[in-house]
Amino acid sequence: MTDKGSSVDRVYETLRDMAINFDFKPGERLNETHLTSKLNVSRTPLREALNRLVAEGFLTLAKGQGFFCRALSPEQILELYQLRCALETEALRIGISTAGDEDIAAFCAYLDETEKTYGTCEDLSELLNMDEEFHMRLAGLCGNGELCRTLKNVNERIRYVRLVNLRQLRENGAQASENSYLSAHRVVADAVRARDTDKAVTALRAHIERRREQTIELVRLAYSQLYVPAV
Amino acid sequence: MTDKGSSVDRVYETLRDMAINFDFKPGERLNETHLTSKLNVSRTPLREALNRLVAEGFLTLAKGQGFFCRALSPEQILELYQLRCALETEALRIGISTAGDEDIAAFCAYLDETEKTYGTCEDLSELLNMDEEFHMRLAGLCGNGELCRTLKNVNERIRYVRLVNLRQLRENGAQASENSYLSAHRVVADAVRARDTDKAVTALRAHIERRREQTIELVRLAYSQLYVPAV
DNA sequence: GTGTGCGAAACTGTATACAATTCTGTGGTC
DNA sequence: GACCACAGAATTGTATACAGTTTCGCACAC
């Protein structure tokens, strides 16, 4: 029953996941022939998938030289954080003024539900998934599909750095930091429930921008982890 | 010297222009064979370009059925207006707090310069270009390339409806409306020069959202113009 | 040792060929 | 007259072939 999807779709999703996780190193040139044998498809659907990923900002395309992994630079990450902030705060504004009570209740219920597993979650990737899910649901309250799709793309592109961030916090034994994530979410959710736009936007903006200062250091750390195979 | 660019690039730009102007009708199925003969390329680069346009939201792709022009619906346009608002207001916030005085001066100078031609411009498409250029320069003050690229894409996707709007205003003999565009720009620019974030954001938001109420009617009008060849 | 030029190999960009699916129109049945 | 079945045509999705660049390595000059 599961529509196995076209070859392009399968290849596209595989490559996107690899790009998200920087399985391709920043600036690395992609060898199409290697990828075809790795993914068992011909170059035609492969290149169609690659072209999509270029349009989505995961890869770049240099005429005559082929496809490259996107760069990983503090500037780039900062730009994406700003973009994320723009999208999320506006979504929040719209959501607070237009979402139904039941939608907001469902959103808050999700937070309640995940609150327990948040502290006990060992897998950092899973933890990040939960955080992203929270933010996507928050944004989803605005009912704007275009906005959500754009946000999703941005989140995917900063995911690696965020993961590095979590690893760092975990290593520093900063259990508190995870709780601070959670409490920040709680503050926003409460403000949403109270339909207090200013309070919610302010809290959310602070929550997102908090990470900005560390970005330069985080990108440096990211590079070091990229080229040292995880134990 | 003009790098003639690859075949894909040329085809891509042509198709994108056609999509922006709804030379493809909303929901229309695109026949690849016809396009190949029209554009004098084989299906391989054609499909690569089409895949890019899907990723950019100009087209959709139905498995087994090929490529279709995007829909044109009030909901879609409203979503894009909201997205535009999110991007522009955030860019404005950032720009006011980070742009150099000389950048702001250059921005204001551009407004001064175009102010004259604004009233006398006969070509509505050209008029719209000028408006878009103003907004892109405004956004450009924030120095965030990702944000600007996203905004550019959004603007392209709502361009047709905005053009219909201008046509309508022109037909109603509403010269005043063009002046109102201009004066709104002036208000924003003055607030930017004064580094008054709240005032600038409020004015810009109002300027953009003003069009929202008319959207349903505008989309209806757009359809009528799409299927009646321009005289 | 360093830099340069050349030629082969590798790779990209595009065209074409083929397989599988979808669409279309005709005929038949109720 | 409306609905369904089916065969042929058209169209999409993928693989392969080919031409034009680029890259890489090696030899050679300085």
XYZ file of C-alpha atoms (C1' of nucleotides) in Angstrom:
522
model
C 0.000 0.000 0.000
C 2.865 2.310 0.684
C 3.319 4.108 -2.569
C 6.955 3.368 -3.006
C 7.305 6.644 -4.835
C 9.333 7.346 -7.897
C 13.024 6.759 -8.051
C 13.651 10.469 -7.903
C 11.708 10.827 -4.682
C 13.593 8.059 -2.979
C 16.934 9.413 -4.103
C 15.888 12.929 -3.204
C 15.006 12.012 0.355
C 18.169 10.031 0.847
C 20.336 12.825 -0.452
C 18.482 15.440 1.564
C 19.008 13.492 4.752
C 22.668 13.183 3.916
C 22.905 16.905 3.228
C 21.107 17.774 6.462
C 23.547 15.701 8.472
C 26.518 16.942 6.486
C 27.401 13.458 5.329
C 28.693 15.541 2.492
C 31.345 17.788 3.915
C 30.955 21.555 3.470
C 32.075 22.555 0.001
C 32.658 18.938 -1.013
C 32.215 18.085 -4.637
C 29.701 15.336 -5.277
C 30.693 12.658 -7.728
C 27.597 11.676 -9.660
C 28.968 8.339 -10.786
C 29.731 7.296 -7.230
C 26.258 8.315 -6.130
C 24.587 6.392 -8.933
C 26.255 3.163 -7.892
C 25.622 3.882 -4.241
C 21.940 4.571 -4.760
C 21.342 2.176 -7.656
C 19.854 4.653 -10.067
C 20.982 6.180 -13.292
C 22.245 9.709 -13.524
C 18.985 11.110 -14.862
C 16.851 10.800 -11.718
C 19.912 11.471 -9.607
C 20.472 14.809 -11.255
C 16.810 15.712 -10.982
C 17.026 15.156 -7.240
C 20.241 17.130 -7.038
C 18.628 20.030 -8.859
C 15.796 20.099 -6.349
C 18.290 20.197 -3.518
C 20.081 23.109 -5.128
C 16.817 25.035 -5.260
C 16.280 24.253 -1.594
C 19.683 25.533 -0.571
C 21.240 22.222 0.423
C 23.634 22.093 -2.485
C 25.188 24.458 -4.949
C 25.823 23.958 -8.633
C 28.911 25.265 -10.369
C 28.641 25.282 -14.133
C 30.924 22.681 -15.628
C 31.998 21.393 -12.261
C 28.860 19.805 -10.952
C 27.227 19.783 -7.565
C 28.762 20.757 -4.249
C 27.660 20.560 -0.679
C 26.617 23.907 0.764
C 29.107 25.827 2.830
C 29.043 25.800 6.590
C 29.877 29.223 7.910
C 28.839 31.270 10.922
C 27.446 33.946 8.614
C 25.238 31.431 6.864
C 23.959 29.973 10.103
C 23.281 33.408 11.544
C 21.306 34.302 8.465
C 19.225 31.181 8.811
C 18.601 31.878 12.480
C 17.357 35.324 11.568
C 15.141 33.835 8.927
C 13.809 31.342 11.399
C 13.087 34.126 13.843
C 11.186 36.087 11.203
C 9.054 33.097 10.303
C 8.336 31.828 13.782
C 7.472 35.149 15.346
C 5.114 36.043 12.530
C 3.534 32.611 12.648
C 3.070 33.086 16.349
C 1.417 36.460 15.854
C -0.972 35.040 13.323
C -1.622 31.907 15.334
C -2.515 33.774 18.490
C -5.009 35.940 16.702
C -6.599 33.315 14.476
C -6.173 29.823 15.879
C -9.164 28.194 17.491
C -9.195 27.431 21.198
C -9.192 23.726 20.472
C -6.092 24.013 18.290
C -4.280 25.881 21.019
C -5.431 23.333 23.564
C -4.104 20.530 21.391
C -0.821 22.329 21.039
C -0.489 22.768 24.789
C -1.469 19.148 25.314
C 1.412 18.109 23.087
C 3.806 20.049 25.259
C 2.390 18.455 28.410
C 2.753 15.051 26.864
C 6.330 15.390 25.745
C 7.423 17.167 28.872
C 8.145 13.913 30.689
C 10.207 12.265 27.993
C 12.144 15.445 27.426
C 14.346 15.042 30.469
C 14.896 11.315 30.114
C 15.659 11.224 26.394
C 19.149 9.889 25.801
C 19.277 10.194 22.051
C 20.180 13.746 21.163
C 18.838 13.421 17.644
C 15.514 12.364 19.078
C 15.599 15.239 21.526
C 16.155 17.632 18.665
C 13.285 16.067 16.764
C 11.042 16.825 19.692
C 12.190 20.411 19.857
C 11.676 20.866 16.138
C 8.278 19.277 16.410
C 7.316 21.727 19.129
C 8.325 24.670 16.999
C 6.622 23.291 13.912
C 3.402 22.755 15.821
C 3.625 26.233 17.208
C 4.070 27.598 13.720
C 1.312 25.311 12.491
C -1.191 27.270 14.556
C -1.050 30.035 11.979
C -2.494 27.726 9.340
C -0.101 29.007 6.716
C 1.304 26.130 4.714
C 3.806 28.217 2.781
C 5.227 29.695 5.936
C 5.521 26.284 7.553
C 7.211 24.773 4.542
C 9.759 27.540 4.473
C 10.382 27.162 8.170
C 10.841 23.438 7.796
C 13.480 23.999 5.178
C 15.314 26.481 7.380
C 15.223 24.118 10.321
C 16.675 21.334 8.242
C 19.523 23.534 7.149
C 20.513 24.530 10.676
C 19.871 21.134 12.171
C 23.454 19.982 12.212
C 24.668 22.971 14.158
C 21.840 22.607 16.611
C 22.792 18.988 17.125
C 26.357 19.989 17.825
C 25.012 22.470 20.305
C 23.065 19.784 22.132
C 26.087 17.511 22.197
C 28.117 20.279 23.714
C 25.535 20.951 26.385
C 25.253 17.278 27.196
C 28.994 16.920 27.553
C 29.169 19.896 29.829
C 26.785 18.044 32.032
C 24.316 20.810 31.532
C 21.149 18.962 32.237
C 19.830 22.334 33.271
C 20.064 23.606 29.737
C 17.593 21.051 28.485
C 15.247 22.114 31.209
C 15.714 25.698 30.116
C 14.575 24.699 26.630
C 11.541 23.144 28.143
C 10.718 26.043 30.420
C 11.113 28.474 27.535
C 8.607 26.408 25.602
C 6.316 26.525 28.580
C 6.502 30.286 28.809
C 5.623 30.639 25.140
C 2.805 28.130 25.359
C 1.312 29.860 28.370
C 1.415 33.196 26.608
C -0.245 31.621 23.577
C -2.995 30.207 25.723
C -3.483 33.641 27.255
C -3.452 35.118 23.724
C -0.791 37.512 24.883
C 0.951 38.289 21.612
C 3.653 40.605 22.890
C 4.691 38.323 25.686
C 4.723 35.265 23.449
C 6.677 36.927 20.669
C 9.199 38.389 23.065
C 9.751 35.064 24.773
C 10.041 33.180 21.500
C 12.426 35.684 20.020
C 14.632 35.487 23.069
C 14.492 31.703 22.966
C 15.682 31.608 19.386
C 18.189 34.429 19.529
C 19.787 33.065 22.664
C 21.701 30.615 20.485
C 23.012 33.274 18.182
C 25.881 34.474 20.299
C 27.403 31.038 20.451
C 27.110 30.462 16.735
C 30.667 31.261 15.749
C 32.043 28.931 18.365
C 29.457 26.294 17.479
C 30.385 26.285 13.818
C 34.003 25.862 14.787
C 33.003 22.938 16.959
C 30.878 21.557 14.151
C 33.870 21.449 11.841
C 35.937 19.612 14.379
C 33.212 17.008 14.784
C 32.632 16.703 11.061
C 36.139 15.550 10.376
C 36.592 13.388 13.422
C 34.511 10.241 13.058
C 32.122 9.861 15.946
C 33.270 7.178 18.337
C 31.883 37.788 -22.461
C 28.344 37.114 -21.374
C 28.596 33.568 -20.131
C 25.782 32.145 -22.134
C 25.048 29.753 -19.319
C 24.067 26.168 -19.566
C 21.041 24.979 -21.401
C 19.297 24.253 -18.122
C 19.793 27.779 -16.907
C 18.373 29.307 -20.028
C 15.380 26.992 -20.001
C 14.927 27.544 -16.295
C 14.756 31.289 -16.603
C 12.383 31.158 -19.516
C 10.063 28.778 -17.743
C 10.217 30.749 -14.512
C 9.243 33.934 -16.300
C 6.364 32.094 -17.905
C 5.275 30.716 -14.540
C 5.497 34.121 -12.884
C 3.254 35.627 -15.539
C 0.924 32.649 -15.548
C 1.596 31.954 -19.189
C 0.808 28.504 -17.895
C -2.725 28.617 -16.599
C -3.357 27.631 -12.989
C -3.463 23.858 -12.675
C -2.518 23.390 -16.325
C -0.607 20.296 -17.230
C 2.671 20.953 -18.964
C 3.469 18.838 -21.992
C 7.178 18.147 -21.984
C 7.377 17.304 -25.649
C 5.777 20.583 -26.641
C 8.153 22.463 -24.404
C 11.197 20.715 -25.815
C 10.327 21.768 -29.344
C 9.408 25.252 -28.208
C 12.648 25.742 -26.306
C 14.912 23.651 -28.549
C 16.314 21.410 -25.872
C 15.993 17.782 -25.052
C 13.876 16.538 -22.220
C 16.822 16.033 -19.873
C 17.694 19.673 -19.219
C 14.037 20.591 -19.490
C 13.105 18.270 -16.682
C 15.987 19.475 -14.556
C 14.664 23.008 -14.870
C 11.130 21.855 -14.130
C 12.323 20.116 -10.985
C 13.937 23.311 -9.786
C 10.717 25.195 -10.338
C 8.809 22.614 -8.345
C 11.162 23.132 -5.429
C 10.605 26.863 -5.725
C 6.856 26.570 -5.616
C 6.122 27.609 -9.197
C 5.043 24.188 -10.349
C 3.798 20.976 -8.842
C 4.677 17.445 -9.796
C 2.153 14.614 -9.759
C 3.707 11.196 -9.921
C 3.002 9.563 -13.231
C 1.246 12.623 -14.572
C 4.048 15.091 -14.894
C 4.308 18.758 -14.126
C 1.500 21.221 -13.514
C 1.313 24.931 -13.066
C 0.721 25.991 -9.468
C -2.789 26.823 -8.386
C -4.038 30.367 -8.110
C -6.271 30.724 -5.128
C -7.015 33.487 -2.643
C -5.786 31.267 0.199
C -2.466 30.752 -1.516
C -2.005 34.429 -2.208
C -2.935 35.358 1.336
C -0.391 32.903 2.644
C 2.279 34.442 0.470
C 1.352 37.938 1.596
C 1.733 36.826 5.189
C 5.078 35.308 4.372
C 6.148 38.472 2.681
C 5.106 40.466 5.711
C 7.102 38.208 8.020
C 10.209 38.570 5.898
C 10.032 42.278 5.221
C 9.254 43.396 8.739
C 12.055 41.300 10.186
C 14.450 42.528 7.543
C 13.438 46.048 8.407
C 14.048 45.466 12.105
C 17.482 44.085 11.414
C 18.295 46.721 8.857
C 17.437 49.616 11.142
C 19.614 48.289 13.921
C 22.595 47.180 11.865
C 22.794 49.017 8.546
C 25.375 51.746 8.191
C 24.353 55.340 7.745
C 25.740 55.357 4.242
C 23.636 52.314 3.265
C 20.515 53.973 4.573
C 21.423 57.168 2.781
C 21.866 55.257 -0.459
C 18.512 53.594 0.059
C 16.792 56.932 0.603
C 18.574 58.386 -2.385
C 17.124 55.624 -4.531
C 13.643 56.563 -3.376
C 14.287 60.226 -4.165
C 15.554 59.296 -7.570
C 12.652 57.113 -8.582
C 10.057 59.377 -7.072
C 9.798 61.450 -10.228
C 9.384 58.619 -12.690
C 6.911 56.900 -10.427
C 4.041 59.154 -11.363
C 4.790 59.323 -15.073
C 5.428 55.633 -15.690
C 2.950 54.283 -18.205
C 4.030 50.665 -18.216
C 2.459 48.907 -15.270
C 4.974 46.093 -15.374
C 7.737 48.635 -15.094
C 5.937 50.364 -12.259
C 5.701 47.078 -10.414
C 9.391 46.467 -11.024
C 10.137 49.743 -9.327
C 7.975 48.896 -6.357
C 9.589 45.485 -6.012
C 12.993 47.072 -6.303
C 12.160 49.456 -3.479
C 11.104 46.616 -1.232
C 14.105 44.507 -2.151
C 16.469 47.367 -1.414
C 14.725 47.951 1.871
C 15.133 44.302 2.744
C 18.683 44.407 1.488
C 19.602 46.734 4.326
C 19.529 43.777 6.677
C 22.419 42.149 4.833
C 20.819 38.736 5.018
C 21.130 36.971 1.693
C 18.955 34.025 2.636
C 16.153 36.265 3.743
C 16.369 38.324 0.578
C 16.379 35.279 -1.644
C 13.308 33.927 0.047
C 11.576 37.273 -0.258
C 12.435 37.468 -3.926
C 10.824 34.109 -4.512
C 7.686 35.156 -2.662
C 7.463 38.364 -4.634
C 7.733 36.485 -7.896
C 4.925 34.211 -6.913
C 2.511 37.021 -6.064
C 3.603 39.228 -8.914
C 0.763 38.383 -11.236
C -1.909 39.297 -8.720
C -0.147 42.513 -7.900
C -0.045 43.366 -11.581
C -3.755 42.755 -11.844
C -4.195 45.036 -8.871
C -2.271 47.812 -10.582
C -4.273 47.386 -13.767
C -7.445 47.690 -11.781
C -6.296 50.819 -10.044
C -5.188 52.352 -13.328
C -8.522 51.621 -14.966
C -10.374 53.187 -12.088
C -8.421 56.309 -12.844
C -6.906 56.078 -9.420
C -3.771 58.014 -9.972
C -3.985 58.783 -6.288
C -3.352 55.155 -5.434
C 0.061 55.225 -7.039
C 0.841 58.283 -5.026
C -0.293 56.456 -1.926
C 2.223 53.734 -2.711
C 4.846 56.349 -2.972
C 3.903 58.206 0.185
C 3.828 54.943 2.108
C 7.336 54.255 0.916
C 8.317 57.706 2.020
C 6.936 57.168 5.499
C 8.873 53.941 5.870
C 12.057 55.467 4.520
C 11.817 58.420 6.863
C 11.324 56.128 9.825
C 14.324 54.090 8.721
C 16.454 57.180 8.500
C 15.304 58.135 11.992
C 16.059 54.563 13.130
C 12.561 54.388 14.515
C 11.910 50.659 14.382
C 8.364 50.607 15.687
C 7.175 53.317 13.396
C 8.843 51.776 10.365
C 7.572 48.285 11.049
C 4.053 49.494 11.716
C 3.981 51.525 8.539
C 5.439 48.735 6.436
C 3.072 46.159 7.842
C 0.109 48.372 7.108
C 1.421 49.028 3.610
C 1.639 45.332 2.844
C -1.491 44.183 4.611
C -3.569 46.876 2.994
C -3.792 44.705 -0.117
C -4.950 41.675 1.768
C -8.609 42.567 2.030
C -8.947 42.887 -1.707
C -7.223 39.604 -2.403
C -10.299 37.470 -2.949
C -11.708 39.909 -5.427
C -8.317 40.340 -7.051
C -7.864 36.637 -7.647
C -11.275 36.530 -9.234
C -10.236 39.396 -11.462
C -6.957 37.653 -12.211
C -8.801 34.621 -13.516
C -10.952 36.710 -15.784
C -7.872 38.367 -17.241
C -5.980 35.102 -17.580
C -8.506 33.616 -19.915
C -9.283 36.706 -21.918
C -6.347 37.505 -24.182
C -5.069 40.983 -23.562
C -6.055 43.341 -26.342
C 62.885 22.149 -5.669
C 59.415 24.733 -8.053
C 56.706 25.864 -11.767
C 54.697 24.829 -16.409
C 52.653 22.405 -20.336
C 50.594 18.605 -22.277
C 47.872 14.389 -22.722
C 45.004 10.932 -20.879
C 41.386 9.946 -17.778
C 37.406 11.374 -15.457
C 33.457 13.876 -15.227
C 29.694 16.897 -16.482
C 25.931 18.375 -19.640
C 22.816 16.974 -23.170
C 20.567 13.942 -26.473
C 18.417 9.805 -27.478
C 16.289 5.275 -26.600
C 13.309 2.341 -24.135
C 9.973 0.725 -20.617
C 5.991 1.561 -17.949
C 2.156 4.220 -16.993
C -1.569 7.176 -18.177
C -4.760 9.184 -21.263
C -8.162 8.917 -25.061
C -11.494 7.487 -28.059
C -14.330 3.860 -29.739
C -17.514 0.210 -29.226
C -20.601 -2.277 -26.557
C -23.975 -3.059 -22.857
C -27.575 -1.979 -19.773
C -28.721 8.129 -23.192
C -25.305 6.970 -19.631
C -21.811 4.020 -18.109
C -18.074 0.677 -18.617
C -14.242 -2.047 -21.057
C -10.541 -2.182 -23.828
C -7.033 -1.218 -27.280
C -4.057 2.182 -29.311
C -1.734 6.458 -28.810
C 0.515 9.607 -26.181
C 3.244 10.785 -22.277
C 6.052 10.204 -18.363
C 10.098 8.109 -15.853
C 14.507 6.010 -16.299
C 18.601 4.186 -18.573
C 22.131 4.652 -21.746
C 25.106 6.931 -25.170
C 27.848 10.647 -26.658
C 30.218 15.195 -26.891
C 32.556 18.808 -24.627
C 35.108 20.324 -20.285
C 37.559 19.921 -16.586
C 40.752 17.661 -13.716
C 44.847 15.183 -12.631
C 49.357 13.331 -13.151
C 53.580 13.191 -15.212
C 57.323 14.796 -17.710
C 60.164 18.534 -18.545
C 62.245 23.096 -18.217
C 64.090 26.471 -15.249
